[in-house]
PDB file of C-alpha atoms and ligand atoms in Angstrom:
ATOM      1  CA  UNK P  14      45.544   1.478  -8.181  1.00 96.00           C
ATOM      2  CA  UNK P  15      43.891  -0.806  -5.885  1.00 97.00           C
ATOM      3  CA  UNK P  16      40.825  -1.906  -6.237  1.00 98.00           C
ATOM      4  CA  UNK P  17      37.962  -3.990  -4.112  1.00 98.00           C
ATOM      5  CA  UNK P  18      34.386  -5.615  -4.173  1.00 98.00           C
ATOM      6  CA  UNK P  19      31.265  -3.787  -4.563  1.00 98.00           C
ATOM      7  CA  UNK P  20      28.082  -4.762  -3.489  1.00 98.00           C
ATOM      8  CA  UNK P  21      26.720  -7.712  -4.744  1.00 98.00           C
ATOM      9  CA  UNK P  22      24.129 -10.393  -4.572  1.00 98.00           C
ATOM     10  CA  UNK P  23      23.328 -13.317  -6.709  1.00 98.00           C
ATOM     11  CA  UNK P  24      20.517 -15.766  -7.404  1.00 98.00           C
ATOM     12  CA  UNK P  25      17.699 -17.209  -9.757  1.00 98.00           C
ATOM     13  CA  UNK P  26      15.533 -14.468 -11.354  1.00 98.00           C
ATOM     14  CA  UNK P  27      12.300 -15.717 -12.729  1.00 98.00           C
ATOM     15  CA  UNK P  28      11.363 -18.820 -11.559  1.00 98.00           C
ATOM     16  CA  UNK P  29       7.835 -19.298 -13.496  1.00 98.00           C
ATOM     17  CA  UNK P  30       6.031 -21.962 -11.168  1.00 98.00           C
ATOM     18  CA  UNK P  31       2.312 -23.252 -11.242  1.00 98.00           C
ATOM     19  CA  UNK P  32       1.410 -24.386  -8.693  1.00 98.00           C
ATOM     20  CA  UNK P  33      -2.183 -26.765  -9.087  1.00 98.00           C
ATOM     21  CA  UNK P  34      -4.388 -27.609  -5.797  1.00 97.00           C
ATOM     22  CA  UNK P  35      -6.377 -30.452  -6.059  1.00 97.00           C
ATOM     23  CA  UNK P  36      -9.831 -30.592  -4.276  1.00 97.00           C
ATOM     24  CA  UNK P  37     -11.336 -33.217  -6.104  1.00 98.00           C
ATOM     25  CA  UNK P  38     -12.503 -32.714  -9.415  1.00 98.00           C
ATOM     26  CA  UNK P  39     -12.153 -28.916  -8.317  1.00 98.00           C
ATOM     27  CA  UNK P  40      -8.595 -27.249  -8.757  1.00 98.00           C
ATOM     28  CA  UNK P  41      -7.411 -23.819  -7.856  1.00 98.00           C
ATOM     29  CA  UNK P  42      -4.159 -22.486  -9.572  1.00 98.00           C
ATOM     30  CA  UNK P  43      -1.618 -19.912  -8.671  1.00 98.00           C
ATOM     31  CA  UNK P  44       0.621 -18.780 -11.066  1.00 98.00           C
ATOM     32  CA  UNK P  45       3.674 -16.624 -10.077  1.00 98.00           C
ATOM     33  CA  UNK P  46       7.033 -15.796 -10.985  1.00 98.00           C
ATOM     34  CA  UNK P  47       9.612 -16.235  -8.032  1.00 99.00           C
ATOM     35  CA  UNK P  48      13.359 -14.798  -8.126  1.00 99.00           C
ATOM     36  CA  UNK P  49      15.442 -14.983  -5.454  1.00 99.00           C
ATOM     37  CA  UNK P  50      18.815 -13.034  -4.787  1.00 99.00           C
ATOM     38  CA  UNK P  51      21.212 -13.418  -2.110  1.00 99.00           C
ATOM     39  CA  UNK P  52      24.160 -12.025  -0.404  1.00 98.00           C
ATOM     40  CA  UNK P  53      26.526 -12.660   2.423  1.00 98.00           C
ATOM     41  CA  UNK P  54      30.215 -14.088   2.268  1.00 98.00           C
ATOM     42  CA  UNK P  55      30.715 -14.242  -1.229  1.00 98.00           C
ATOM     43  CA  UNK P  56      34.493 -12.269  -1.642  1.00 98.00           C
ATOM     44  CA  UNK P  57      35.974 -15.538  -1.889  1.00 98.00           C
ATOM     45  CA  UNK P  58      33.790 -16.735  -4.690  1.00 98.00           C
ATOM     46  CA  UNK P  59      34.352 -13.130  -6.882  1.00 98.00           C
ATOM     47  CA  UNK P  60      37.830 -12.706  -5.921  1.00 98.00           C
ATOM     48  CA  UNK P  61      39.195 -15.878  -6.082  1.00 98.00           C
ATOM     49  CA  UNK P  62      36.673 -18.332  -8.032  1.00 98.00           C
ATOM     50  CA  UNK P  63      36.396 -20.242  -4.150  1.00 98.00           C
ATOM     51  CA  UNK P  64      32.609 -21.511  -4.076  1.00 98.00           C
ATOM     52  CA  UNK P  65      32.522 -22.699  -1.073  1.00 98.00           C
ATOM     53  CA  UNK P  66      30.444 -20.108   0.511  1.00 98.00           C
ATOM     54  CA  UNK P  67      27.704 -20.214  -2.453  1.00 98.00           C
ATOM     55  CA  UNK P  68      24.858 -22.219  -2.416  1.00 98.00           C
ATOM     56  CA  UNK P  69      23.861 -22.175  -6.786  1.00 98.00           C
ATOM     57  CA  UNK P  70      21.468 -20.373  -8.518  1.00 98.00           C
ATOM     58  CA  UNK P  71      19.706 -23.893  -9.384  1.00 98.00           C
ATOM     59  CA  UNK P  72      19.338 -25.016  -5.659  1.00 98.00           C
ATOM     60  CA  UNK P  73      17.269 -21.900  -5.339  1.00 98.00           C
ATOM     61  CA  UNK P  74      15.450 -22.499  -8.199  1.00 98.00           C
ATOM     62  CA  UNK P  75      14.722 -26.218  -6.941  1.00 98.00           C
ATOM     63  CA  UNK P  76      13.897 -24.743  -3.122  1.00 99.00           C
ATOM     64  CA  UNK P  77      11.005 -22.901  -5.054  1.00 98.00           C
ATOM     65  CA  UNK P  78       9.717 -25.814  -6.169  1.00 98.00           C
ATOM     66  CA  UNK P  79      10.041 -28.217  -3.066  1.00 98.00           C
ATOM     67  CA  UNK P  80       8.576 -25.389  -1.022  1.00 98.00           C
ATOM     68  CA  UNK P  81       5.779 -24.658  -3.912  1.00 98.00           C
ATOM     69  CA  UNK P  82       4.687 -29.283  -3.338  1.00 98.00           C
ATOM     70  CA  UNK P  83       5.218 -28.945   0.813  1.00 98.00           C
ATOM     71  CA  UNK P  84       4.200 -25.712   1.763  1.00 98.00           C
ATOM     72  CA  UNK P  85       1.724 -24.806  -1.550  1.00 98.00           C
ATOM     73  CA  UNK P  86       1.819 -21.250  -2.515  1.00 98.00           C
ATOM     74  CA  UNK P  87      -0.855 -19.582  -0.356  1.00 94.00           C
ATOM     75  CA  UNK P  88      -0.157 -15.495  -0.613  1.00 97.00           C
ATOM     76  CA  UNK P  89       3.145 -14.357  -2.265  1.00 98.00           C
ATOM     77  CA  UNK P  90       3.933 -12.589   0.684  1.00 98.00           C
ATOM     78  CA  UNK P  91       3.912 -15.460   3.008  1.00 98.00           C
ATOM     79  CA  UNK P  92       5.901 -17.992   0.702  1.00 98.00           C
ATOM     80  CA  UNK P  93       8.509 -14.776   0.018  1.00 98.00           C
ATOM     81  CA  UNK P  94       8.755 -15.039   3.792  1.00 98.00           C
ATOM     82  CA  UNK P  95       9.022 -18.564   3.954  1.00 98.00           C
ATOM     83  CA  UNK P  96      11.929 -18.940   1.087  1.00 98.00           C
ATOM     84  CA  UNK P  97      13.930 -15.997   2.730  1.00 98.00           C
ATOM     85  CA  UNK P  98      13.449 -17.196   6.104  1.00 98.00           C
ATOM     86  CA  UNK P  99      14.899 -20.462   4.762  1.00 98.00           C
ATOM     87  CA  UNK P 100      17.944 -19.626   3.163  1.00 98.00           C
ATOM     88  CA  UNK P 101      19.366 -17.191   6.125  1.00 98.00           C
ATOM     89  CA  UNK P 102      18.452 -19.643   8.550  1.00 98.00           C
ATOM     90  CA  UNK P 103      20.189 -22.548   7.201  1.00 98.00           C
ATOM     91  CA  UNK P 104      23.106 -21.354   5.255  1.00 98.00           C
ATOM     92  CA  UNK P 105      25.692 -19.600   7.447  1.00 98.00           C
ATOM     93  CA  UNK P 106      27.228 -17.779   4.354  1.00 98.00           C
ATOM     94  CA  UNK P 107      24.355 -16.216   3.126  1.00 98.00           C
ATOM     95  CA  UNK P 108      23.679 -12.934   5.316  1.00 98.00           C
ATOM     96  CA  UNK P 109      20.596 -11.338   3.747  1.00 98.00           C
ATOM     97  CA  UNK P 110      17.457 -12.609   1.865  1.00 99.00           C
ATOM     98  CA  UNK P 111      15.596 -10.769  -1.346  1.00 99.00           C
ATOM     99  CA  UNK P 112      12.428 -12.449  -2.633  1.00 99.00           C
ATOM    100  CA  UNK P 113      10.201 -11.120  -5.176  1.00 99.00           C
ATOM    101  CA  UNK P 114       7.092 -12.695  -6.424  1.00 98.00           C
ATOM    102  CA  UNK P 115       4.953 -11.826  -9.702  1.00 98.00           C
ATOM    103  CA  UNK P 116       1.345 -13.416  -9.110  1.00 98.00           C
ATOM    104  CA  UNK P 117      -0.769 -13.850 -12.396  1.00 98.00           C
ATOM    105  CA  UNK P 118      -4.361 -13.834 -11.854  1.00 97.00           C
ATOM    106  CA  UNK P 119      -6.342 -16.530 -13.706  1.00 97.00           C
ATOM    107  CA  UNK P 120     -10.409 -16.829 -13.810  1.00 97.00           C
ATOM    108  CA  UNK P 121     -12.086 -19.977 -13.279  1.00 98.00           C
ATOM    109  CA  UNK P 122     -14.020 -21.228 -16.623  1.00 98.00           C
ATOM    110  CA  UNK P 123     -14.599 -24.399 -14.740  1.00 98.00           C
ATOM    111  CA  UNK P 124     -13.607 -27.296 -12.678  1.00 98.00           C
ATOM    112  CA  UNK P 125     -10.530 -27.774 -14.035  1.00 98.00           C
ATOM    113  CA  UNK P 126     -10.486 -25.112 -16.849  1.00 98.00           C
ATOM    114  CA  UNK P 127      -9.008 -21.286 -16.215  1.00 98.00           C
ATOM    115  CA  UNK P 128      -8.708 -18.047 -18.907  1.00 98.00           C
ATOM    116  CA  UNK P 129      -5.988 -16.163 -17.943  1.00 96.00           C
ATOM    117  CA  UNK P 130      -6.789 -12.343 -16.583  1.00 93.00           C
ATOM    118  CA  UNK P 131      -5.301  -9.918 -18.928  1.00 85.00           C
ATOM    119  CA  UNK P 132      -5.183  -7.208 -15.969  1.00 89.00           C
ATOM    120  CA  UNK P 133      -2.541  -6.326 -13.257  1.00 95.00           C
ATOM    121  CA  UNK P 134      -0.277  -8.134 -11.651  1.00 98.00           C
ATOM    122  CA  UNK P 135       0.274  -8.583  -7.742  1.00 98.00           C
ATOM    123  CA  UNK P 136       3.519  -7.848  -6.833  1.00 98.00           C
ATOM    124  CA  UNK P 137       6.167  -8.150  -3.312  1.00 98.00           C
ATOM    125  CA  UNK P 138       9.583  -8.429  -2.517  1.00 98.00           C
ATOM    126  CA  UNK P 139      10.483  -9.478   0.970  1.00 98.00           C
ATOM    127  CA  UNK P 140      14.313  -9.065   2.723  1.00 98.00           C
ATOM    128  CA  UNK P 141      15.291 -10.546   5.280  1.00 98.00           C
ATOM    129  CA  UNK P 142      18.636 -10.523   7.271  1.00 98.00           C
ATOM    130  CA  UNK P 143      20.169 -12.459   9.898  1.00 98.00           C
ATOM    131  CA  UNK P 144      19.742 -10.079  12.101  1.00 98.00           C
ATOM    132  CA  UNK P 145      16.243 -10.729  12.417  1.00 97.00           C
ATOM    133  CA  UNK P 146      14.957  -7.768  10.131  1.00 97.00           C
ATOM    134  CA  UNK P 147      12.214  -8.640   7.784  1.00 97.00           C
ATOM    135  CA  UNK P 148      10.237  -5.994   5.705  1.00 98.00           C
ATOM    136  CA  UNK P 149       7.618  -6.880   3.213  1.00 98.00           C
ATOM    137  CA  UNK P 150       6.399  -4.325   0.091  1.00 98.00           C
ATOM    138  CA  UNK P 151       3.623  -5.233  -1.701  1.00 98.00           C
ATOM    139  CA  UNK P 152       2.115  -3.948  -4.504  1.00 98.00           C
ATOM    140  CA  UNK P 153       0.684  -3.955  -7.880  1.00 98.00           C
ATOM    141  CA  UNK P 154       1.439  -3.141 -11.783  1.00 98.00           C
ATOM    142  CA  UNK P 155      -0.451  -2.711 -14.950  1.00 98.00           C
ATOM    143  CA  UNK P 156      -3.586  -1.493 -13.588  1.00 98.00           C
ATOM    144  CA  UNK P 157      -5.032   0.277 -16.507  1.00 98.00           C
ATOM    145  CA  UNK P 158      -7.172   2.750 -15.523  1.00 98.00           C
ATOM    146  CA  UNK P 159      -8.928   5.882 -17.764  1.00 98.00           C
ATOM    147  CA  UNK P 160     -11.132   8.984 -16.621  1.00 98.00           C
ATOM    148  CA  UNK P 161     -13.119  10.071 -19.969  1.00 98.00           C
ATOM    149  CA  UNK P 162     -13.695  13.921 -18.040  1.00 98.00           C
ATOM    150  CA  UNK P 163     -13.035  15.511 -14.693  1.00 98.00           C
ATOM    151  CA  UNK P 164      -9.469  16.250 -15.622  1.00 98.00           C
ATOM    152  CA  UNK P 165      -7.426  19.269 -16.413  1.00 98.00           C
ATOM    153  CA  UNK P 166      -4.423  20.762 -16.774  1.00 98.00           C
ATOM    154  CA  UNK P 167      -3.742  24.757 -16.849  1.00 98.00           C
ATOM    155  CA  UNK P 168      -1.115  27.183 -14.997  1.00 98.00           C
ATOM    156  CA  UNK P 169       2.209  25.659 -15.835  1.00 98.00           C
ATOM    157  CA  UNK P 170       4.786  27.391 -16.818  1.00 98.00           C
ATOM    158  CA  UNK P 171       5.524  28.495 -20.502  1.00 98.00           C
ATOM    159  CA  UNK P 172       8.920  29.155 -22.093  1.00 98.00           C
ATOM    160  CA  UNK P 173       9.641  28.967 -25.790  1.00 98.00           C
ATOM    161  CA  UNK P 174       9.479  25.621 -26.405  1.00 98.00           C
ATOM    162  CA  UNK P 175       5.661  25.840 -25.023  1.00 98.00           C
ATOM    163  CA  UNK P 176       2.928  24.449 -27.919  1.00 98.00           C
ATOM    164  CA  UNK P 177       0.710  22.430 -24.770  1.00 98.00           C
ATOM    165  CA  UNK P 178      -2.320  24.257 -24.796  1.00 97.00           C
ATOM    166  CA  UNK P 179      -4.047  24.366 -21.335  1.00 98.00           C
ATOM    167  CA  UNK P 180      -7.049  22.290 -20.804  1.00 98.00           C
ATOM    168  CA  UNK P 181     -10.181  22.626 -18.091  1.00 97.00           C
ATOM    169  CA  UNK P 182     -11.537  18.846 -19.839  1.00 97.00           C
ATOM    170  CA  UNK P 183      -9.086  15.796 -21.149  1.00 98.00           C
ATOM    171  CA  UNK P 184      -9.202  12.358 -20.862  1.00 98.00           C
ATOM    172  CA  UNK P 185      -6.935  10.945 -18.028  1.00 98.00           C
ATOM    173  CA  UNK P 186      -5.443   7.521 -18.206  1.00 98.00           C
ATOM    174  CA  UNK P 187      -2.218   5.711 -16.899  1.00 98.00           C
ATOM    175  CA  UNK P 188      -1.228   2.160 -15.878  1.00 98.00           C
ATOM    176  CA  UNK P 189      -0.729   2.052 -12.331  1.00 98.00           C
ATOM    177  CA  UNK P 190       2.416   0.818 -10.545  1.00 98.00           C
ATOM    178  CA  UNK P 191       1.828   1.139  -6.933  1.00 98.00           C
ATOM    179  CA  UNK P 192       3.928  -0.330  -4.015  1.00 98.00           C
ATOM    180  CA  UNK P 193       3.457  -0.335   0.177  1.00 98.00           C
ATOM    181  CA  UNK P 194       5.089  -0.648   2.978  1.00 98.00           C
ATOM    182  CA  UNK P 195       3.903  -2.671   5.910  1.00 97.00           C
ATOM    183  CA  UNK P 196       4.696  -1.629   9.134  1.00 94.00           C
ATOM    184  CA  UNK P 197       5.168  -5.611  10.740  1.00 87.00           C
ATOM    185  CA  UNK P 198       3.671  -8.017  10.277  1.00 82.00           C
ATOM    186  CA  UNK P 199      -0.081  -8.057   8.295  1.00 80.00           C
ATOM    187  CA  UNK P 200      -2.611 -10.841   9.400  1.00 85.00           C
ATOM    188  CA  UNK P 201      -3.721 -11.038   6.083  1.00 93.00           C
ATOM    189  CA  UNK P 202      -1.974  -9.657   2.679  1.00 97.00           C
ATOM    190  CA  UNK P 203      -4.776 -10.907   0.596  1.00 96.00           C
ATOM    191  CA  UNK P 204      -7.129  -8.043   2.894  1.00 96.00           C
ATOM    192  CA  UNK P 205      -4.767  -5.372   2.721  1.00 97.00           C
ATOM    193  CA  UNK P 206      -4.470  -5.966  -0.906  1.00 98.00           C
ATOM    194  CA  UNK P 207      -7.838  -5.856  -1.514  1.00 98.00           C
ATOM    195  CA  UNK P 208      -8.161  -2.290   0.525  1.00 98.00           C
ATOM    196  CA  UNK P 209      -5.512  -0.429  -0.938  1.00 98.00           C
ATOM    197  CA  UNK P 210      -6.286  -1.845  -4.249  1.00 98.00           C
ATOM    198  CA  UNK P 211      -9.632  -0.488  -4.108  1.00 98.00           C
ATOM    199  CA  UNK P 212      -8.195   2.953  -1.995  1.00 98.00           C
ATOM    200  CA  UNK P 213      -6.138   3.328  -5.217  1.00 98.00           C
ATOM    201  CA  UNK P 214      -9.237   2.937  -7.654  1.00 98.00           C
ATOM    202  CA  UNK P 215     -11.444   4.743  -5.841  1.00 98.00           C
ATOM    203  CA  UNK P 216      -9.082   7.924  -5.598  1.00 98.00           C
ATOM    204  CA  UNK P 217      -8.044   7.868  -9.087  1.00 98.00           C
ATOM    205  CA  UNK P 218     -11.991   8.011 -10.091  1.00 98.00           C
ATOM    206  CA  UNK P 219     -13.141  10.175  -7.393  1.00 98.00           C
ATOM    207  CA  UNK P 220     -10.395  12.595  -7.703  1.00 98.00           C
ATOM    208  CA  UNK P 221     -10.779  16.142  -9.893  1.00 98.00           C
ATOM    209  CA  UNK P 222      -7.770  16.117 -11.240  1.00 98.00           C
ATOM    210  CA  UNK P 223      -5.860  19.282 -11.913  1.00 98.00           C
ATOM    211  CA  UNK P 224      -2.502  16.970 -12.655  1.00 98.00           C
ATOM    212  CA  UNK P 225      -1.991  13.595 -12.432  1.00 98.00           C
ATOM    213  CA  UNK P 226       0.644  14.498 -10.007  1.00 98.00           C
ATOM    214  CA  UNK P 227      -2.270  15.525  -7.863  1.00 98.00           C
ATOM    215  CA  UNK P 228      -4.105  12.554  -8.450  1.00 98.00           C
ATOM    216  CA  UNK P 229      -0.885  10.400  -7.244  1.00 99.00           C
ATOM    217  CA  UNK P 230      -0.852  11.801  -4.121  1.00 98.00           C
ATOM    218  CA  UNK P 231      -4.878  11.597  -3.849  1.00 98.00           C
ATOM    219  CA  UNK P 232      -4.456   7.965  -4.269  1.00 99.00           C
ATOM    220  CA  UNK P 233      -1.520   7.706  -1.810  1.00 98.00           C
ATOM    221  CA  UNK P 234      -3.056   9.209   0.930  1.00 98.00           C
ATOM    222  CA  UNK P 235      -6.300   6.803   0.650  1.00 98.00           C
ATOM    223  CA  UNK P 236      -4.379   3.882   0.564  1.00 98.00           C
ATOM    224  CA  UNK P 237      -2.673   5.029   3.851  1.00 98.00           C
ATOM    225  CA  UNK P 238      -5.849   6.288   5.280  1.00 98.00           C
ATOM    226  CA  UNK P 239      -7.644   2.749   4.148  1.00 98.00           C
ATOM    227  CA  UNK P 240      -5.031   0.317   5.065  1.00 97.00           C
ATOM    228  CA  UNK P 241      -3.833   1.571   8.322  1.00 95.00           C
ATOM    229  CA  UNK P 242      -0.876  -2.077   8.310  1.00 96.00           C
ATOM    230  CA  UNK P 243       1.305  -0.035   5.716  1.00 97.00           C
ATOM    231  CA  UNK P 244       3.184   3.391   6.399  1.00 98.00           C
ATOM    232  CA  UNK P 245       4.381   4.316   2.588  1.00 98.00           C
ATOM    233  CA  UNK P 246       3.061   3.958  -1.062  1.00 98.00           C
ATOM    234  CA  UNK P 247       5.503   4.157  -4.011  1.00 98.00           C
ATOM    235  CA  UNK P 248       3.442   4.844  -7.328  1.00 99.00           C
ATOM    236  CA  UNK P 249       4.701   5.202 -11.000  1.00 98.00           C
ATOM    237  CA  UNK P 250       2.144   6.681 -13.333  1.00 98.00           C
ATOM    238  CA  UNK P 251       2.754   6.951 -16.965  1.00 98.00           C
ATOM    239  CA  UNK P 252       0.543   9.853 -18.092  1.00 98.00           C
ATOM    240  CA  UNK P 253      -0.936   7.396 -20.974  1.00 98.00           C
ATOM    241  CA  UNK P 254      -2.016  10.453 -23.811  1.00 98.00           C
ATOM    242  CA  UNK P 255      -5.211  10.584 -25.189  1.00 98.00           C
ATOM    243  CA  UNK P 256      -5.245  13.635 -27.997  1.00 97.00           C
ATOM    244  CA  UNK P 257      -8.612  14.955 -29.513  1.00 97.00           C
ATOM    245  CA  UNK P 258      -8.193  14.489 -33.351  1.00 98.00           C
ATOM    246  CA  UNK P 259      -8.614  17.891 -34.929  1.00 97.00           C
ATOM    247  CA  UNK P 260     -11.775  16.638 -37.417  1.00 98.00           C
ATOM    248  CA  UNK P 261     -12.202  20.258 -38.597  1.00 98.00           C
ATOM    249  CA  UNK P 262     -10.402  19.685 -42.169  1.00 98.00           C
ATOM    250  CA  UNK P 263     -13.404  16.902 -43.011  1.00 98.00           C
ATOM    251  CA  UNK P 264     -16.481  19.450 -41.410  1.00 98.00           C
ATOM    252  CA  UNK P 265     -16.716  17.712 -38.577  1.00 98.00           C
ATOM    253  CA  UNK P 266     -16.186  19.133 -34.752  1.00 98.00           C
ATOM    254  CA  UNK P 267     -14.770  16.984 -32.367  1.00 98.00           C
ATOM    255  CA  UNK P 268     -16.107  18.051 -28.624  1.00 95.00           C
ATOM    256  CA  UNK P 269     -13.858  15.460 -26.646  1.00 95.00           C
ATOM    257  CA  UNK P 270     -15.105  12.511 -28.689  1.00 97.00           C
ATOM    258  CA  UNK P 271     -12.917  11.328 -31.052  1.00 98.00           C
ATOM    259  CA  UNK P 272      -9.063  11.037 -29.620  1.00 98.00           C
ATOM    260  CA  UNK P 273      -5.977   9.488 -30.626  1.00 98.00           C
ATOM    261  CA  UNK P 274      -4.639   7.342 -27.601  1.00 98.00           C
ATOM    262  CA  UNK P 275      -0.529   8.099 -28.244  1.00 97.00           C
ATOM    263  CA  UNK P 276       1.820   4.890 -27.231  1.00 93.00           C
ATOM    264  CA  UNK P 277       5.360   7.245 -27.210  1.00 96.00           C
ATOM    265  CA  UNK P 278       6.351   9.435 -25.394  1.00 98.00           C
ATOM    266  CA  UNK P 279       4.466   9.581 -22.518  1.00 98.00           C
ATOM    267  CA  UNK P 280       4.700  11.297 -19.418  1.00 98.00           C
ATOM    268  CA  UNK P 281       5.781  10.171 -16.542  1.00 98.00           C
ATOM    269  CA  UNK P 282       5.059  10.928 -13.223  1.00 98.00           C
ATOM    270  CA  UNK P 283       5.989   8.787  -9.892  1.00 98.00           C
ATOM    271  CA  UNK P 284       6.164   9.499  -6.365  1.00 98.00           C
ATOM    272  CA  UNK P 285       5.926   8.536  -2.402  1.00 98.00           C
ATOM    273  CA  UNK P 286       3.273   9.722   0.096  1.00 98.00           C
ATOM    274  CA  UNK P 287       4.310   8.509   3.485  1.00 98.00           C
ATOM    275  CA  UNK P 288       2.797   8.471   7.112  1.00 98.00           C
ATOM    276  CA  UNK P 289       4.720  11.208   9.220  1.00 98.00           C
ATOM    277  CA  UNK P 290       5.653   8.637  12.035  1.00 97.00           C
ATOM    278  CA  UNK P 291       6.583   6.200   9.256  1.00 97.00           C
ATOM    279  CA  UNK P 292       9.276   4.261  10.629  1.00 97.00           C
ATOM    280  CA  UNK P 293      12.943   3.826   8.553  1.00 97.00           C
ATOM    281  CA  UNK P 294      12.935   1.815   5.252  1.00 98.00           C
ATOM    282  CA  UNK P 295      16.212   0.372   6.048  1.00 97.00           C
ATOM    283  CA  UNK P 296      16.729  -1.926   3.018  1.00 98.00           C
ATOM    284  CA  UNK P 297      12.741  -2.627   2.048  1.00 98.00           C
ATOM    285  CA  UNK P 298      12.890  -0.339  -1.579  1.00 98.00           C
ATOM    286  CA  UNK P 299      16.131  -2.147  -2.230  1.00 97.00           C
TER     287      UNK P 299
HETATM  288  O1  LIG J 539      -0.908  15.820 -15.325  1.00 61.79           O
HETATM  289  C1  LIG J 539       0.033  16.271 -15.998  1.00 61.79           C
HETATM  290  N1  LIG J 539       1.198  16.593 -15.385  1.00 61.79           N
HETATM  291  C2  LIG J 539       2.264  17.101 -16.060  1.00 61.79           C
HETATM  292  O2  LIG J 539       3.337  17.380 -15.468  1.00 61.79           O
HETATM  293  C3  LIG J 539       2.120  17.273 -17.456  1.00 61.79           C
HETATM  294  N2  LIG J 539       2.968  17.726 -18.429  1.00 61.79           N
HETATM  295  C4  LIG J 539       2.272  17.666 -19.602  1.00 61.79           C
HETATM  296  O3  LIG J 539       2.754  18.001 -20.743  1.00 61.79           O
HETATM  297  N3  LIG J 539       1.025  17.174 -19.397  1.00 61.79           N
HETATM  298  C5  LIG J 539       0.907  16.928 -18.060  1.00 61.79           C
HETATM  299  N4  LIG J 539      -0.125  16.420 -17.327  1.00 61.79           N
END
């Protein structure tokens, strides 16, 4: 039997950098988490231990830094750019870029002195190839959101495992994971953030919701319709259960007031809502 390489890329994942600006007794802080993978001419090094084509996982992680005190760490996007950019351009044997960056949001308590947002998370990951291809995906994660009416959920099918009783009023709630696509290049990813971020939350609260599957694609579409720099939204939304606790065996009623919010299992539900004319992927959901 013979056998041969798979795909494969390798780099630092998780590169937890702070990076402090220092306007005179005023600082600003960005907090992120950077990990880099990349790919190119590495047989040698898998088949026959030759490293001479691999620049190491802690010159990466040291790049992130030394970019982080020359360039600072404006938007993730841009320094994703910047650290792909970098290691295609100079290193011959590395072919193709990936770059992700977490951002943690932190609120300013003073001059110096920060309290750490509890809420979402910015996301991106950024390829780039020496070919010239670039795409950028931005996005966001644990965006807690909750509707405490103007959902329901009737007309699905039953079979004999059926106990879900339909519902015309229930409590709707799920931590969104969202991604986009930009189409080139976007003046400004802190804007576009802020517009599909708010396209998201708007759709999710203005939305009657007959599924949360419906409500996904509500929120798609207004992203695309608010943001017209991206051509595809990715979202994950775990149907986060809230159950009415039957009260009736201590005389009380319970008229949507009183629920138990359930941790496992939950439900669920992800999927894309694209532009017709969007143009190929190629590698950007890799
Ligand atoms: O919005 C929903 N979609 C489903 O597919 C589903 N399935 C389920 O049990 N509850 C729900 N809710």
């Amino acid at each position: 039997m013979t056998v041969k390489l798979g795909a494969n890329r390798y780099g630092k994942a998780e590169t937890r950098l702070v990076r402090v600006v220092k306007d005179g007794p005023v600082h600003h802080i960005k907090d992120v988490n950077v990990s880099t993978a990349l790919s190119g001419d590495m047989e040698a090094a898998h088949l026959s231990g030759d490293n001479a084509a691999v620049l190491p996982t802690d010159s990466q992680k040291n790049t992130v830094f030394a970019f982080a005190r020359e360039h600072g760490v404006a938007e993730i996007e841009t320094f994703a750019l910047l650290l792909a950019r970098h290691f295609v351009e100079t290193r011959p044997t590395v072919h193709h870029a990936r770059v992700e960056v977490e951002e943690y949001a932190w609120n300013r308590r003073g001059p110096h002195s920060f309290v750490r947002d509890g809420g979402e998370v910015r996301t991106c990951v950024v390829h780039h190839d020496r070919d010239g291809r670039t795409t950028v995906v931005s996005g966001l994660k644990d965006l807690v959101v909750l509707n405490s009416t103007g959902s329901e959920f009737h007309g699905y099918i039953v079979d004999p495992y059926t106990t879900l009783q339909p519902t015309d009023d229930r409590v709707l709630a799920t931590a969104v994971a969202a991604r986009w696509r930009h189409t080139g290049q976007t003046p400004s990813y802190a804007k576009s953030y802020e517009q599909v971020r708010g396209a998201l939350l708007e759709a999710f609260a203005g939305t009657h919701s007959l599924s949360l599957q419906q409500t996904l694609y509500a929120m798609g579409e207004r992203a695309l319709t608010t943001c017209p720099e991206i051509c595809e939204v990715r979202l994950t939304l775990p149907n986060k259960h809230h159950f009415a606790v039957d009260l009736s065996p201590f005389g009380l009623d319970n008229d949507n007031e009183v629920f138990h919010a359930a941790d496992r299992p939950y439900g669920l539900i992800e999927g894309g809502v694209l532009r017709e004319d969007a143009p190929d992927a190629g590698f950007a959901w890799e």
